[in-house]
Coordinates of C-alpha atoms in Angstrom, one line a residue:
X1 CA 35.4 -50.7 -17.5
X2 CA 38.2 -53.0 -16.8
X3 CA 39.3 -52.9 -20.4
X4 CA 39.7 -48.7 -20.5
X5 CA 41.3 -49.0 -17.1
X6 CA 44.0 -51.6 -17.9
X7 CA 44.9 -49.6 -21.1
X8 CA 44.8 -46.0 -19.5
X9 CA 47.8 -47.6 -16.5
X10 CA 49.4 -49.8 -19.6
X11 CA 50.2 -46.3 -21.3
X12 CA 50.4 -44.1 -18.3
X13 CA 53.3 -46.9 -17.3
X14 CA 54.9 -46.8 -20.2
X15 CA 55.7 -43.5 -20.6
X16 CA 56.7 -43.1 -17.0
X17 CA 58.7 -46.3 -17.9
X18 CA 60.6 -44.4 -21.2
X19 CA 61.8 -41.5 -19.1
X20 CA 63.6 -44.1 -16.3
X21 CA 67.0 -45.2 -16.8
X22 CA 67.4 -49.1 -17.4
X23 CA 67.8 -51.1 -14.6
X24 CA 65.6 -49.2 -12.3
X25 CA 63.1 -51.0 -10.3
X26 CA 59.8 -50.4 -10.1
X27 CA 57.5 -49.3 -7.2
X28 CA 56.3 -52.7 -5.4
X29 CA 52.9 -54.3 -6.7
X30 CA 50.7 -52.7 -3.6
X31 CA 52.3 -49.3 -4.5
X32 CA 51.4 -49.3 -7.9
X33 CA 47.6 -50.6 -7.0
X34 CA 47.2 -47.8 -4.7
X35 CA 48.6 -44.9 -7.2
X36 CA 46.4 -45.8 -9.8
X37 CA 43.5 -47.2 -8.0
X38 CA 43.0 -50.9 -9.6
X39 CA 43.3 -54.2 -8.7
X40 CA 46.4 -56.3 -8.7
X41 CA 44.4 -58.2 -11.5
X42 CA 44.5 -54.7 -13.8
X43 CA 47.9 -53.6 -12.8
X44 CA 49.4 -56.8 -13.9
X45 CA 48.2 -56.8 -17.1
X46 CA 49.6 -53.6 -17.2
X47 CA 52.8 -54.9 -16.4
X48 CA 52.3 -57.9 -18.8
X49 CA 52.3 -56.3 -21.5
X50 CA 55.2 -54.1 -21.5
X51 CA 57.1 -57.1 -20.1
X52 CA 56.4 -59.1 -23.5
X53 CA 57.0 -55.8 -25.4
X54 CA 60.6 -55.8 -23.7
X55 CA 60.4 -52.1 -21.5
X56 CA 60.3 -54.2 -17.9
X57 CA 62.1 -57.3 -17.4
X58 CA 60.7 -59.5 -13.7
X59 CA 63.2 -60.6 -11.3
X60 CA 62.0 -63.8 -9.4
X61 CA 62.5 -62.3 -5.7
X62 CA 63.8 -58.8 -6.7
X63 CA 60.9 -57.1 -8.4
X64 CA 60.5 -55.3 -11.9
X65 CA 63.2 -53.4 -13.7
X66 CA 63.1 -50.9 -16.8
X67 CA 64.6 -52.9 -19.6
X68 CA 65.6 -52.5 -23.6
X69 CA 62.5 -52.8 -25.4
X70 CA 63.7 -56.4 -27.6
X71 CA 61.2 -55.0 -30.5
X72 CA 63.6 -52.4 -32.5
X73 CA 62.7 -53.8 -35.7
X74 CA 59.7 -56.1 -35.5
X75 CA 56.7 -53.7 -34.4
X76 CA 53.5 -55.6 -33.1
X77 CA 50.1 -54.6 -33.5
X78 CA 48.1 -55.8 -30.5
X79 CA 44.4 -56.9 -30.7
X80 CA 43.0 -56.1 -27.3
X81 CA 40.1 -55.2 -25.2
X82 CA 40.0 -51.3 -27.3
X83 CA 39.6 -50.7 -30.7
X84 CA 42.3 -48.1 -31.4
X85 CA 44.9 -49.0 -35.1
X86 CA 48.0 -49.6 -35.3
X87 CA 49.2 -45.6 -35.9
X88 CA 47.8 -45.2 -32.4
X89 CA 49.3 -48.0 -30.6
X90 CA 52.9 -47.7 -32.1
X91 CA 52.7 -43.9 -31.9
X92 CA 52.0 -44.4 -27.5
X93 CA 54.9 -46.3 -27.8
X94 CA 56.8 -43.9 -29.1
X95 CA 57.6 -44.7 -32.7
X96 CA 57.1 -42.4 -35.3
X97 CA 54.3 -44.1 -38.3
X98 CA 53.6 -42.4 -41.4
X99 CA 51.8 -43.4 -44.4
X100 CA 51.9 -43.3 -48.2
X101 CA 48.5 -42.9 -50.0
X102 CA 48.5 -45.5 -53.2
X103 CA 44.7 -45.5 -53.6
X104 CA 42.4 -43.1 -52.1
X105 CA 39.4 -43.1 -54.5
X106 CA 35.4 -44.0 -54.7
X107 CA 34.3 -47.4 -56.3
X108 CA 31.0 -49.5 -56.1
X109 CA 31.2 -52.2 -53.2
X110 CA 31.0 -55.3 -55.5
X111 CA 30.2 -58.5 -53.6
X112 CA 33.2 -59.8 -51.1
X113 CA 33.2 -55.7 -50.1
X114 CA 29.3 -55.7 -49.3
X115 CA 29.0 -58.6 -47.7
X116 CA 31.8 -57.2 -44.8
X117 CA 30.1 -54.2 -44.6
X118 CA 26.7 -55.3 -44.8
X119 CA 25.4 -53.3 -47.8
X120 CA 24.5 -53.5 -51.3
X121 CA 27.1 -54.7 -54.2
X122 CA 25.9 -51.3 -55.8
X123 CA 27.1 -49.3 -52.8
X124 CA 29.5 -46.7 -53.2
X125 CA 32.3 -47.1 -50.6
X126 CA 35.9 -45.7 -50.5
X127 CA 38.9 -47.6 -51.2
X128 CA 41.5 -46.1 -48.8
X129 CA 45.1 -48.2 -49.3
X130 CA 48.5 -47.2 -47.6
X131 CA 51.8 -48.4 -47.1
X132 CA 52.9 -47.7 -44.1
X133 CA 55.9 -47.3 -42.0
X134 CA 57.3 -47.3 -38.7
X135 CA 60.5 -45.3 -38.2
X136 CA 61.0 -44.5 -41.8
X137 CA 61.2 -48.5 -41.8
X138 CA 58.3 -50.3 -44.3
X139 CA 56.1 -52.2 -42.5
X140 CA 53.0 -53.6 -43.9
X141 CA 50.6 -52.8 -46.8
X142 CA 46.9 -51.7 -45.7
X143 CA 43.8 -51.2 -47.3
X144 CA 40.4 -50.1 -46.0
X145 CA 36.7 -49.5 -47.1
X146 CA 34.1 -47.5 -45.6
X147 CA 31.1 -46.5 -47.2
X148 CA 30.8 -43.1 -49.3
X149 CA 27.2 -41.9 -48.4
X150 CA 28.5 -41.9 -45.0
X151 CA 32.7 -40.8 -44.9
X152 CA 32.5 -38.6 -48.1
X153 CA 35.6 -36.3 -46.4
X154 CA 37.8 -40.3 -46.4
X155 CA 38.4 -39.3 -50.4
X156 CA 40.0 -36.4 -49.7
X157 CA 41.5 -36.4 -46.3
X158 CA 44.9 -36.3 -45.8
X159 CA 46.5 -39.9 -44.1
X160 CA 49.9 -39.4 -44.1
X161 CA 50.4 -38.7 -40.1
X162 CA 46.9 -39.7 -39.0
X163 CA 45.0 -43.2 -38.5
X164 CA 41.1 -44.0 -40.4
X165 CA 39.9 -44.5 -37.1
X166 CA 41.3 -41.7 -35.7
X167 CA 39.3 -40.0 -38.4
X168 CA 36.3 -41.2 -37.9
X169 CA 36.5 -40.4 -33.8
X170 CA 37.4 -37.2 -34.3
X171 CA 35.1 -35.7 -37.3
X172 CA 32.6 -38.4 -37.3
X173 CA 32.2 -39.1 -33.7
X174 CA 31.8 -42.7 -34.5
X175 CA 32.8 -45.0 -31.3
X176 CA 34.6 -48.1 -32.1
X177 CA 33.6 -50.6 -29.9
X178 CA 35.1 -54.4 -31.6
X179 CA 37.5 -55.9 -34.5
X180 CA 36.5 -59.3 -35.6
X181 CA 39.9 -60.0 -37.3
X182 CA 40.7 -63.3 -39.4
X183 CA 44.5 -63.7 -39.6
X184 CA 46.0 -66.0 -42.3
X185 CA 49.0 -66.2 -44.9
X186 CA 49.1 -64.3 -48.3
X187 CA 51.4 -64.6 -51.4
X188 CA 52.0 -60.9 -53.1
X189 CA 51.3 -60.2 -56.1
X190 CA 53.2 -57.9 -58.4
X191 CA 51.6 -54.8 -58.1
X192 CA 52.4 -55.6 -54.1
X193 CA 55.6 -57.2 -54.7
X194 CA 56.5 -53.6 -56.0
X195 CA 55.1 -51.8 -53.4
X196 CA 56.5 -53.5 -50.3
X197 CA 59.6 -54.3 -52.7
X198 CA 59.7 -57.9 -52.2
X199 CA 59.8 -60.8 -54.8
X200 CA 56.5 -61.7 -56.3
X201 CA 54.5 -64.5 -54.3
X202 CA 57.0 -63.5 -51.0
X203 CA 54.7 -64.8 -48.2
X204 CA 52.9 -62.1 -46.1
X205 CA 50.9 -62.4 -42.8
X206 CA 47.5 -61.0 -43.3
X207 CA 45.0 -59.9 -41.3
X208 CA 41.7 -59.4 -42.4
X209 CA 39.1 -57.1 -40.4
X210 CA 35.6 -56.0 -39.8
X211 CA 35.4 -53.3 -37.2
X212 CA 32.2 -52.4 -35.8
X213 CA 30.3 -49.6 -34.0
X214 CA 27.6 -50.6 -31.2
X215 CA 24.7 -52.4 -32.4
X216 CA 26.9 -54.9 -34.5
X217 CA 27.0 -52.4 -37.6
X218 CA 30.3 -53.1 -39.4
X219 CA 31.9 -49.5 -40.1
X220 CA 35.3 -50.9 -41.8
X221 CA 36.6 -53.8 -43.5
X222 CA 40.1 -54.2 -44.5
X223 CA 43.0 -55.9 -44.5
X224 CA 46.4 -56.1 -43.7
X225 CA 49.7 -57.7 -45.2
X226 CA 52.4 -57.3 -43.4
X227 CA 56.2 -58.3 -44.1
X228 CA 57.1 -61.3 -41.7
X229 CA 61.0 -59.8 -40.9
X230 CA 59.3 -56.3 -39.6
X231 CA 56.0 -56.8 -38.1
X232 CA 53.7 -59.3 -35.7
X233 CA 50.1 -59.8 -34.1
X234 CA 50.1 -60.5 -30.8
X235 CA 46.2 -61.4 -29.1
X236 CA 45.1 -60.7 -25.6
X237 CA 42.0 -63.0 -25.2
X238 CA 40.5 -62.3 -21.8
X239 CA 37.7 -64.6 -20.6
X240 CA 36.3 -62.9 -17.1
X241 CA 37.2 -58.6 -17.0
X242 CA 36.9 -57.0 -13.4

């Protein structure tokens, strides 16, 4: 799948990329290809990516060259091709993300919750809701549902250094297969205001998301409100895969 094989060179790269000193050049285009067995197509999308995330830097005529990573302080969560979160991306990129549990507790779905998850407003689901951080640095506020009947171990499962989907992978052997994500502003409240320590009604980016399992079943809805001066989205939309 061209998808899995982009994203297993992407990280594969970028660790080899981490351990280089700056300014060394890369292996020419062909090379690459033939190490790890893709197209050009593949490997530059590869290559793409950690260009725009600041590790390589082009040189018309010259080649590719390790770099400074530009984003020491705004981190980027990246809606691609795999369904992974935002503690696994960051933490393949080498940043350390931990989480603080502010809600972790059962409630009845009521009706915006239901109708993303496709169940009854009488449904019991799980609120999960974290603030999380990226190098001891606050980054966005998060908040997830999955349904009880199905998760019970999400209300008492401990989030700090591991990702809800990571979770449901490894105890639930649930695959993850797309995120239907709605992206939009958001003025905080003051419970949120208090949390991300920010004036009331700051402006936050927030992403909203359904992510599904094969078969179209939504598994999670949540959202996302992130802090403008510390975070961004960043969407790969790829019309024709190898």
């Amino acid at each position: 799948m061209a998808g899995h094989k982009y994203a297993q060179v992407r990280d594969h790269l970028l660790q080899r990329v981490r351990s280089l000193p700056v300014g060394e050049r890369l292996p020419a285009e062909g090379v690459l290809c033939g190490e790890y067995n893709v197209s050009r197509i593949t490997l530059r999308r590869a290559v793409d990516e950690l260009v725009q995330d600041g590790y390589l830097v082009r040189e018309h005529g010259r080649g590719t060259f390790v770099s400074h990573p530009r984003y020491n302080l705004k981190h980027r969560e990246r809606f691609v091709n795999e369904v992974t979160g935002f503690h696994t991306q960051l933490t393949r990129q080498g940043h350390t993300v931990t989480s603080q549990v502010t809600v972790q507790r059962g409630e009845r779905a009521g009706a915006r919750i239901a109708a993303a998850l496709e169940v009854s407003p009488a449904t019991p689901v799980i609120r999960l809701e974290r603030l999380r951080s990226v190098n001891g640095v606050l980054h966005h506020l998060a908040e997830s549902y999955v349904e009880e009947a199905r998760f019970p171990d999400v209300l008492t499962a401990d989030f700090t250094d591991t990702s809800l989907y990571a979770h449901l992978r490894a105890r639930h052997d649930v695959l993850l297969v797309r995120n239907e994500i709605v992206v939009g502003l958001h003025r905080c409240d003051t419970r949120e205001a208090g949390l991300l320590d920010v004036a009331e009604e700051t402006p936050l980016l927030l992403a909203t998301s359904r992510v599904f399992e094969p078969g179209r079943k939504p598994v999670i809805f949540g959202t996302s409100k992130f802090l403008p001066d510390t975070a961004e989205l960043s969407f790969d939309i790829v019309a024709d895969a190898e």
